[in-house]
Tab-separated table of C-alpha atoms and ligand atoms in Angstrom:
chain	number	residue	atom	x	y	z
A	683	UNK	CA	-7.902	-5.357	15.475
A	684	UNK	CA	-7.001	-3.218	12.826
A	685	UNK	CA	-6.443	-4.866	9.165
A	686	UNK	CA	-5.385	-3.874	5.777
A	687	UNK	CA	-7.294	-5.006	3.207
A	688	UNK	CA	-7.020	-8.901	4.176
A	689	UNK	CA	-3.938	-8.397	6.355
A	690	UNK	CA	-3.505	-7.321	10.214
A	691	UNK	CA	-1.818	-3.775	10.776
A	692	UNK	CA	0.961	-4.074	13.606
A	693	UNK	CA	1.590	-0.577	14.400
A	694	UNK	CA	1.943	1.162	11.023
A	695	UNK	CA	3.551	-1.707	9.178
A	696	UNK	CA	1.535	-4.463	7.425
A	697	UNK	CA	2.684	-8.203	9.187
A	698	UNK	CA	3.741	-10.100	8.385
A	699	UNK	CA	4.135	-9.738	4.897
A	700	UNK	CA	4.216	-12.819	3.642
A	701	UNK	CA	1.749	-15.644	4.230
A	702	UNK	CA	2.495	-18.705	2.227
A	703	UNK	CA	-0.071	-21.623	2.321
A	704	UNK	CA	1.789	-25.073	2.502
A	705	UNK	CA	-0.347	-27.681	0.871
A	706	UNK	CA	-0.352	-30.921	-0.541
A	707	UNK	CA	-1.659	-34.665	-0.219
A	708	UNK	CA	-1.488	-37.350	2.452
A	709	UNK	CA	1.954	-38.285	3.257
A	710	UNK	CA	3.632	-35.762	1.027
A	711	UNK	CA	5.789	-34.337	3.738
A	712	UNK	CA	4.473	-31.401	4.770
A	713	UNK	CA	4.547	-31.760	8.800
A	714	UNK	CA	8.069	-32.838	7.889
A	715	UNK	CA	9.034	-29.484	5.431
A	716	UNK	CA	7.451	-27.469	7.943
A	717	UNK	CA	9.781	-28.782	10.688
A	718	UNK	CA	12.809	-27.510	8.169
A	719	UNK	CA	11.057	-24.072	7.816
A	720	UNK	CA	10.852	-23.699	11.780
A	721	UNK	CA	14.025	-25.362	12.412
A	722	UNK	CA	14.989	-21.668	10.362
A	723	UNK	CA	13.176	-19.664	13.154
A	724	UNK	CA	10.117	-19.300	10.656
A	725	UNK	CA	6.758	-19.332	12.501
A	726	UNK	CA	4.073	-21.492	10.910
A	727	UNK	CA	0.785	-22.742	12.420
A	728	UNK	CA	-0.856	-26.372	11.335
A	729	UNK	CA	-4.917	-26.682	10.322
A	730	UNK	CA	-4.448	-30.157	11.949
A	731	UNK	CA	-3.125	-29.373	15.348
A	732	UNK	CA	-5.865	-26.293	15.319
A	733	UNK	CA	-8.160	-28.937	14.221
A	734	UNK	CA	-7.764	-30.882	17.564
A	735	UNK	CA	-7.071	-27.959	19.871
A	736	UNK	CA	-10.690	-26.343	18.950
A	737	UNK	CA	-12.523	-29.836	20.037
A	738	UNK	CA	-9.812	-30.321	23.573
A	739	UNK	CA	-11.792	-30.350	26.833
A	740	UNK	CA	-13.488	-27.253	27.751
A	741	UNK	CA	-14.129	-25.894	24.417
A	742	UNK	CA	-17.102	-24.279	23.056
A	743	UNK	CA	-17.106	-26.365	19.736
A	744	UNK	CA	-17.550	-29.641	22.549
A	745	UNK	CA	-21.227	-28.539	23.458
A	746	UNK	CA	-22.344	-27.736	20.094
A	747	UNK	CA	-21.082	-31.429	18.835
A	748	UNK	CA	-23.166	-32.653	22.016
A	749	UNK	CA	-26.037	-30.892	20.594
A	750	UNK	CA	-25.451	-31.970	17.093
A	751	UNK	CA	-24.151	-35.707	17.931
A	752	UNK	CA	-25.178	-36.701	21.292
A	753	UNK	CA	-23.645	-38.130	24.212
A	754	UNK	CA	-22.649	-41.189	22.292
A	755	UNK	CA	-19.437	-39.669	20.398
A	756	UNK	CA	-18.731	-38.783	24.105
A	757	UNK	CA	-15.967	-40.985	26.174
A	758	UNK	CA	-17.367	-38.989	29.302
A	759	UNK	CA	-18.481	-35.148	30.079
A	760	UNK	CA	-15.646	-33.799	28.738
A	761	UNK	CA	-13.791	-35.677	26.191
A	762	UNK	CA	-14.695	-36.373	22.485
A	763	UNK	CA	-15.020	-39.624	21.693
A	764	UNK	CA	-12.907	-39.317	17.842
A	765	UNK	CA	-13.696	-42.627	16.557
A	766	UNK	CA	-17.094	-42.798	17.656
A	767	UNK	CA	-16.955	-39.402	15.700
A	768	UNK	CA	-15.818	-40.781	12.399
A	769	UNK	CA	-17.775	-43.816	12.540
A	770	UNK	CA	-21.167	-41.470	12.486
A	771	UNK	CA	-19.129	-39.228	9.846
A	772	UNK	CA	-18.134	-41.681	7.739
A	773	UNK	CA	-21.362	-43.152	6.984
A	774	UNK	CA	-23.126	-39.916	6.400
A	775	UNK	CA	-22.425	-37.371	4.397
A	776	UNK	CA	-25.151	-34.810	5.860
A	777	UNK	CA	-23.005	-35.461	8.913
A	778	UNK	CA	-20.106	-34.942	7.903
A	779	UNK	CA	-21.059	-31.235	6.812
A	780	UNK	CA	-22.847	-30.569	9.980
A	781	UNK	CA	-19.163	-31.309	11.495
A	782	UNK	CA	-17.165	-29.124	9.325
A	783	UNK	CA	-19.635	-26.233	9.761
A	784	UNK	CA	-18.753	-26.655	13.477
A	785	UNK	CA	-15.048	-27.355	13.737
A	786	UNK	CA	-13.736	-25.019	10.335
A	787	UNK	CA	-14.821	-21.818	10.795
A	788	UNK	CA	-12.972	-22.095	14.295
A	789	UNK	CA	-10.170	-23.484	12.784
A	790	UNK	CA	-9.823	-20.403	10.236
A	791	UNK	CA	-10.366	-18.295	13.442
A	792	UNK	CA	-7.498	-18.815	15.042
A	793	UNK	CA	-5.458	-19.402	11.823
A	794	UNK	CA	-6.357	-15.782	11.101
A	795	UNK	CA	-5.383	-14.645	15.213
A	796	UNK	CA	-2.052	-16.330	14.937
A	797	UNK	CA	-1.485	-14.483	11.378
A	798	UNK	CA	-2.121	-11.094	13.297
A	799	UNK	CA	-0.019	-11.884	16.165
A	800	UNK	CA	2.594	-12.795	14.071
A	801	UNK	CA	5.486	-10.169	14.034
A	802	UNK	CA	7.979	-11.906	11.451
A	803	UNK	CA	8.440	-10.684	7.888
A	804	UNK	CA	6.858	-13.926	6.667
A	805	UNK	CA	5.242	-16.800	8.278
A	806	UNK	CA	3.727	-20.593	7.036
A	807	UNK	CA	0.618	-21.590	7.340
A	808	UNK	CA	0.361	-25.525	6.854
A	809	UNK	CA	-3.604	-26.668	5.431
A	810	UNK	CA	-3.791	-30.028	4.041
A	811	UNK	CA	-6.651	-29.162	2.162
A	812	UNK	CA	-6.261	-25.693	1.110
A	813	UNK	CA	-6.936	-26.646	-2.396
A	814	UNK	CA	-10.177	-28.251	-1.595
A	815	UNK	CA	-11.888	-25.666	1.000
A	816	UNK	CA	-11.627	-22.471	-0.972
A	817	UNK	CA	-11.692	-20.967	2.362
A	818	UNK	CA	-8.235	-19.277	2.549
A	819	UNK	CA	-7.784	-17.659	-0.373
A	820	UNK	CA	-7.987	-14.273	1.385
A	821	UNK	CA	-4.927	-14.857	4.326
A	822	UNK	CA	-2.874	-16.632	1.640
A	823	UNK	CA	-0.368	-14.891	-0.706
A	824	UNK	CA	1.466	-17.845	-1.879
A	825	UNK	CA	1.180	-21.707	-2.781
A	826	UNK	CA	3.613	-23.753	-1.898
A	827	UNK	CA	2.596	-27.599	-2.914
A	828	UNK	CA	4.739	-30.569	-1.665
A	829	UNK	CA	4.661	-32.817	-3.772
A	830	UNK	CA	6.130	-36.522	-4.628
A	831	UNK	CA	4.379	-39.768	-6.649
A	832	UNK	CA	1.111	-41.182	-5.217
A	833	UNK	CA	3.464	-44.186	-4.778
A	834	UNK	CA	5.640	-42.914	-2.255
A	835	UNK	CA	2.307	-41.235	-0.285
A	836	UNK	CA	1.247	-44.822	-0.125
A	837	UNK	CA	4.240	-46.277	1.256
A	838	UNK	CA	4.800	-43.387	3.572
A	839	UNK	CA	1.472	-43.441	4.909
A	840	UNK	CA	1.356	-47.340	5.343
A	841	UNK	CA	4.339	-46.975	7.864
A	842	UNK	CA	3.681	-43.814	9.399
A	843	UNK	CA	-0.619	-44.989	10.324
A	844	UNK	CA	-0.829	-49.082	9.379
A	845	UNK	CA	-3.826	-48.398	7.240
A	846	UNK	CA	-3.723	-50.469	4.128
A	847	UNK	CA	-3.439	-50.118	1.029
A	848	UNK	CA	-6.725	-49.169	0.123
A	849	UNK	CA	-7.608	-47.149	3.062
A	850	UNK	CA	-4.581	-44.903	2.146
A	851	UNK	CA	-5.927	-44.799	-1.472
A	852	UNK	CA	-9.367	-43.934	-0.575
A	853	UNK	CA	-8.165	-41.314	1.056
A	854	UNK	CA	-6.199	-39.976	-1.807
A	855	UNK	CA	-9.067	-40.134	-4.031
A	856	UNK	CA	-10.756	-37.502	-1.485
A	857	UNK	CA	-8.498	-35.096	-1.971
A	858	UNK	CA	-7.160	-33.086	-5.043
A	859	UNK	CA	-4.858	-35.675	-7.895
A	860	UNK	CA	-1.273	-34.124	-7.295
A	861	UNK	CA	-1.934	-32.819	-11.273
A	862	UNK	CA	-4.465	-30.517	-9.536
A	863	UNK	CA	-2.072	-29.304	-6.810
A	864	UNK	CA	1.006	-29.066	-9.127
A	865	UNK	CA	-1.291	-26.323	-11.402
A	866	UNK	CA	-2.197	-23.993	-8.541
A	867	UNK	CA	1.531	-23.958	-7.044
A	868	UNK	CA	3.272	-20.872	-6.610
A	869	UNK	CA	5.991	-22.937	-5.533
A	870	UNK	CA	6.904	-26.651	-5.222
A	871	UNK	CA	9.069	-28.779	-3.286
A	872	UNK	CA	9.962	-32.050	-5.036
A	873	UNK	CA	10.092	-34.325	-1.728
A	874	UNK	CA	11.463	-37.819	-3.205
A	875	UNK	CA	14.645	-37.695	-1.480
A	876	UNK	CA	16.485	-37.525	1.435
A	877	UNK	CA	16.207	-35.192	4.442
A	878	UNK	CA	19.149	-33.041	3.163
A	879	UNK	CA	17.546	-32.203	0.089
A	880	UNK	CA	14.314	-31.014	2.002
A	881	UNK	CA	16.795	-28.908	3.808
A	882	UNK	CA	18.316	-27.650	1.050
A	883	UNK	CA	15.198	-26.873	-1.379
A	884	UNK	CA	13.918	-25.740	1.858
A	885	UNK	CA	17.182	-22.881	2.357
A	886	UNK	CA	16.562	-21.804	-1.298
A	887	UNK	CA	12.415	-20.954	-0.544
A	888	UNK	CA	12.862	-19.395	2.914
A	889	UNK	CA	15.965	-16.805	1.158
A	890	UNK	CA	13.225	-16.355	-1.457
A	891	UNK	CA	10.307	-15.420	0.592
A	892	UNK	CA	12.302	-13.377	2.929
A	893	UNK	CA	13.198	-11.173	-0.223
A	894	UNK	CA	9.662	-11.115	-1.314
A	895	UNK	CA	8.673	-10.038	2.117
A	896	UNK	CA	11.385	-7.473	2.230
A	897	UNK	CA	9.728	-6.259	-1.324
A	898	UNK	CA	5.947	-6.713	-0.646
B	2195	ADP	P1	2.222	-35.039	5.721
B	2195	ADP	O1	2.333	-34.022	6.842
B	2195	ADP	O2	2.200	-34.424	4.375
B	2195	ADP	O3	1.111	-36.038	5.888
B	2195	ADP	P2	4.683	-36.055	6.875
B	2195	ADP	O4	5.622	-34.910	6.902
B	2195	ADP	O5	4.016	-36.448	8.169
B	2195	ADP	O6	3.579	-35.879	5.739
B	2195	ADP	O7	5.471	-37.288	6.245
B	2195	ADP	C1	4.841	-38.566	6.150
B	2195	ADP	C2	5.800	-39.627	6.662
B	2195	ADP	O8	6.862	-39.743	5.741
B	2195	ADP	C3	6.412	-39.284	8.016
B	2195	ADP	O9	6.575	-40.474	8.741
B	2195	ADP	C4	7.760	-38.668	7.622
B	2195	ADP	O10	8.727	-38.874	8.635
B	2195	ADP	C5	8.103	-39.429	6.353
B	2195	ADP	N1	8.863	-38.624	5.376
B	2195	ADP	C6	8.559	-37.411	4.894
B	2195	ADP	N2	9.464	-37.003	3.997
B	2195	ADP	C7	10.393	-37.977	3.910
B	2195	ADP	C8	11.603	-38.153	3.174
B	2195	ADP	N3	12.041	-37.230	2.311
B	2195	ADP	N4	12.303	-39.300	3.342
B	2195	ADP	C9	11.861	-40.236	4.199
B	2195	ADP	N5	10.735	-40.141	4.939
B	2195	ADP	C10	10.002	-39.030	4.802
């Protein structure tokens, strides 16, 4: 693979262009914004979904949580038992590391492939906690933070997952305060209202990065 500087070469020209990092908290919208972005033919690949493809049956990141975890976070042979997971992750912190050193640096793996296979002026790249792992700053050009009141993340999240209250705020409290996010936007997308606004703010950004891709 041949790259420039951070960035894959396809042919002679540098794609795509444009990467812009969609971030922001639990329940801010961002699975939903990214929907409006694709729904415009714009390519964008999710930490999340990676997240669970690298640990699916058959994967090399399975044996080395065997090794790490035992058999017990197993449902059988071949399939990862997630909540078994958690529970050991949850109540220890070492552990939790040990887990991230296995599962990230696959995840930013194949977040940088699909950034060099990508052949479209611009793409998205959707990492709930950009902010907090420091470890894209080199694939990213642009911030784009969705954002909305830690009320309506708690509501949201209440309907979308039945946690309570306090689960949902406990949560929060893990990740960056939205003051945090708001200060390293390049970009933000107010997300209090309906669908047709997200639509609409979401028009406005995708004209603007294709003309910063067509510029870059
Ligand atoms: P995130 O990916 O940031 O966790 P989602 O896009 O999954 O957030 O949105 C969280 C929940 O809130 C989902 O059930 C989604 O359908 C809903 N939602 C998102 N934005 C809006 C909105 N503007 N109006 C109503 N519901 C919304």
């Amino acid at each position: 693979m041949a790259w420039a500087g951070n960035r894959p070469l396809s042919g002679t020209q540098v794609m795509p262009r444009l990467v812009v990092g969609v971030t922001g908290g639990i329940g801010s919208g961002k699975s939903t914004v990214c929907s409006a972005f694709a729904a415009l033919g714009v390519p964008f690949v999710d930490a999340d979904i990676v997240a669970r493809e690298v640990v699916e049956p058959g994967q090399p990141a399975l044996e080395e949580i065997r090794r790490e975890f035992g058999s017990s976070v197993f449902l059988d042979h071949e399939t990862l038992d997630r909540s078994a997971l958690r529970t050991q992750v949850f109540a220890d912190a070492t552990a939790k590391t040990r887990l991230e050193n296995i599962i990230h640096p696959r995840v930013r793996d194949r977040i940088h492939d699909a950034i060099s296979n990508c052949t479209a002026d611009y793409m998205l790249v959707c990492i709930p906690l950009l902010l907090e792992s420091g470890a894209y700053q080199d694939i990213i050009d642009r911030v784009l933070v969705i954002d909305c009141s830690e009320e309506t993340q708690i509501k949201r999240v209440i309907v979308r997952s039945g946690l309570t209250r306090s689960e949902v705020e406990a949560i929060m409290r893990a990740q960056k305060s939205r003051a945090e996010r708001l200060a390293a936007a390049d970009d933000v997308l107010l997300n209090e209202g309906d669908l047709r606004d997200i639509t609409a703010r979401v028009g406005e950004l995708h004209q603007k990065y294709q003309a910063l891709a067509a510029t870059d």
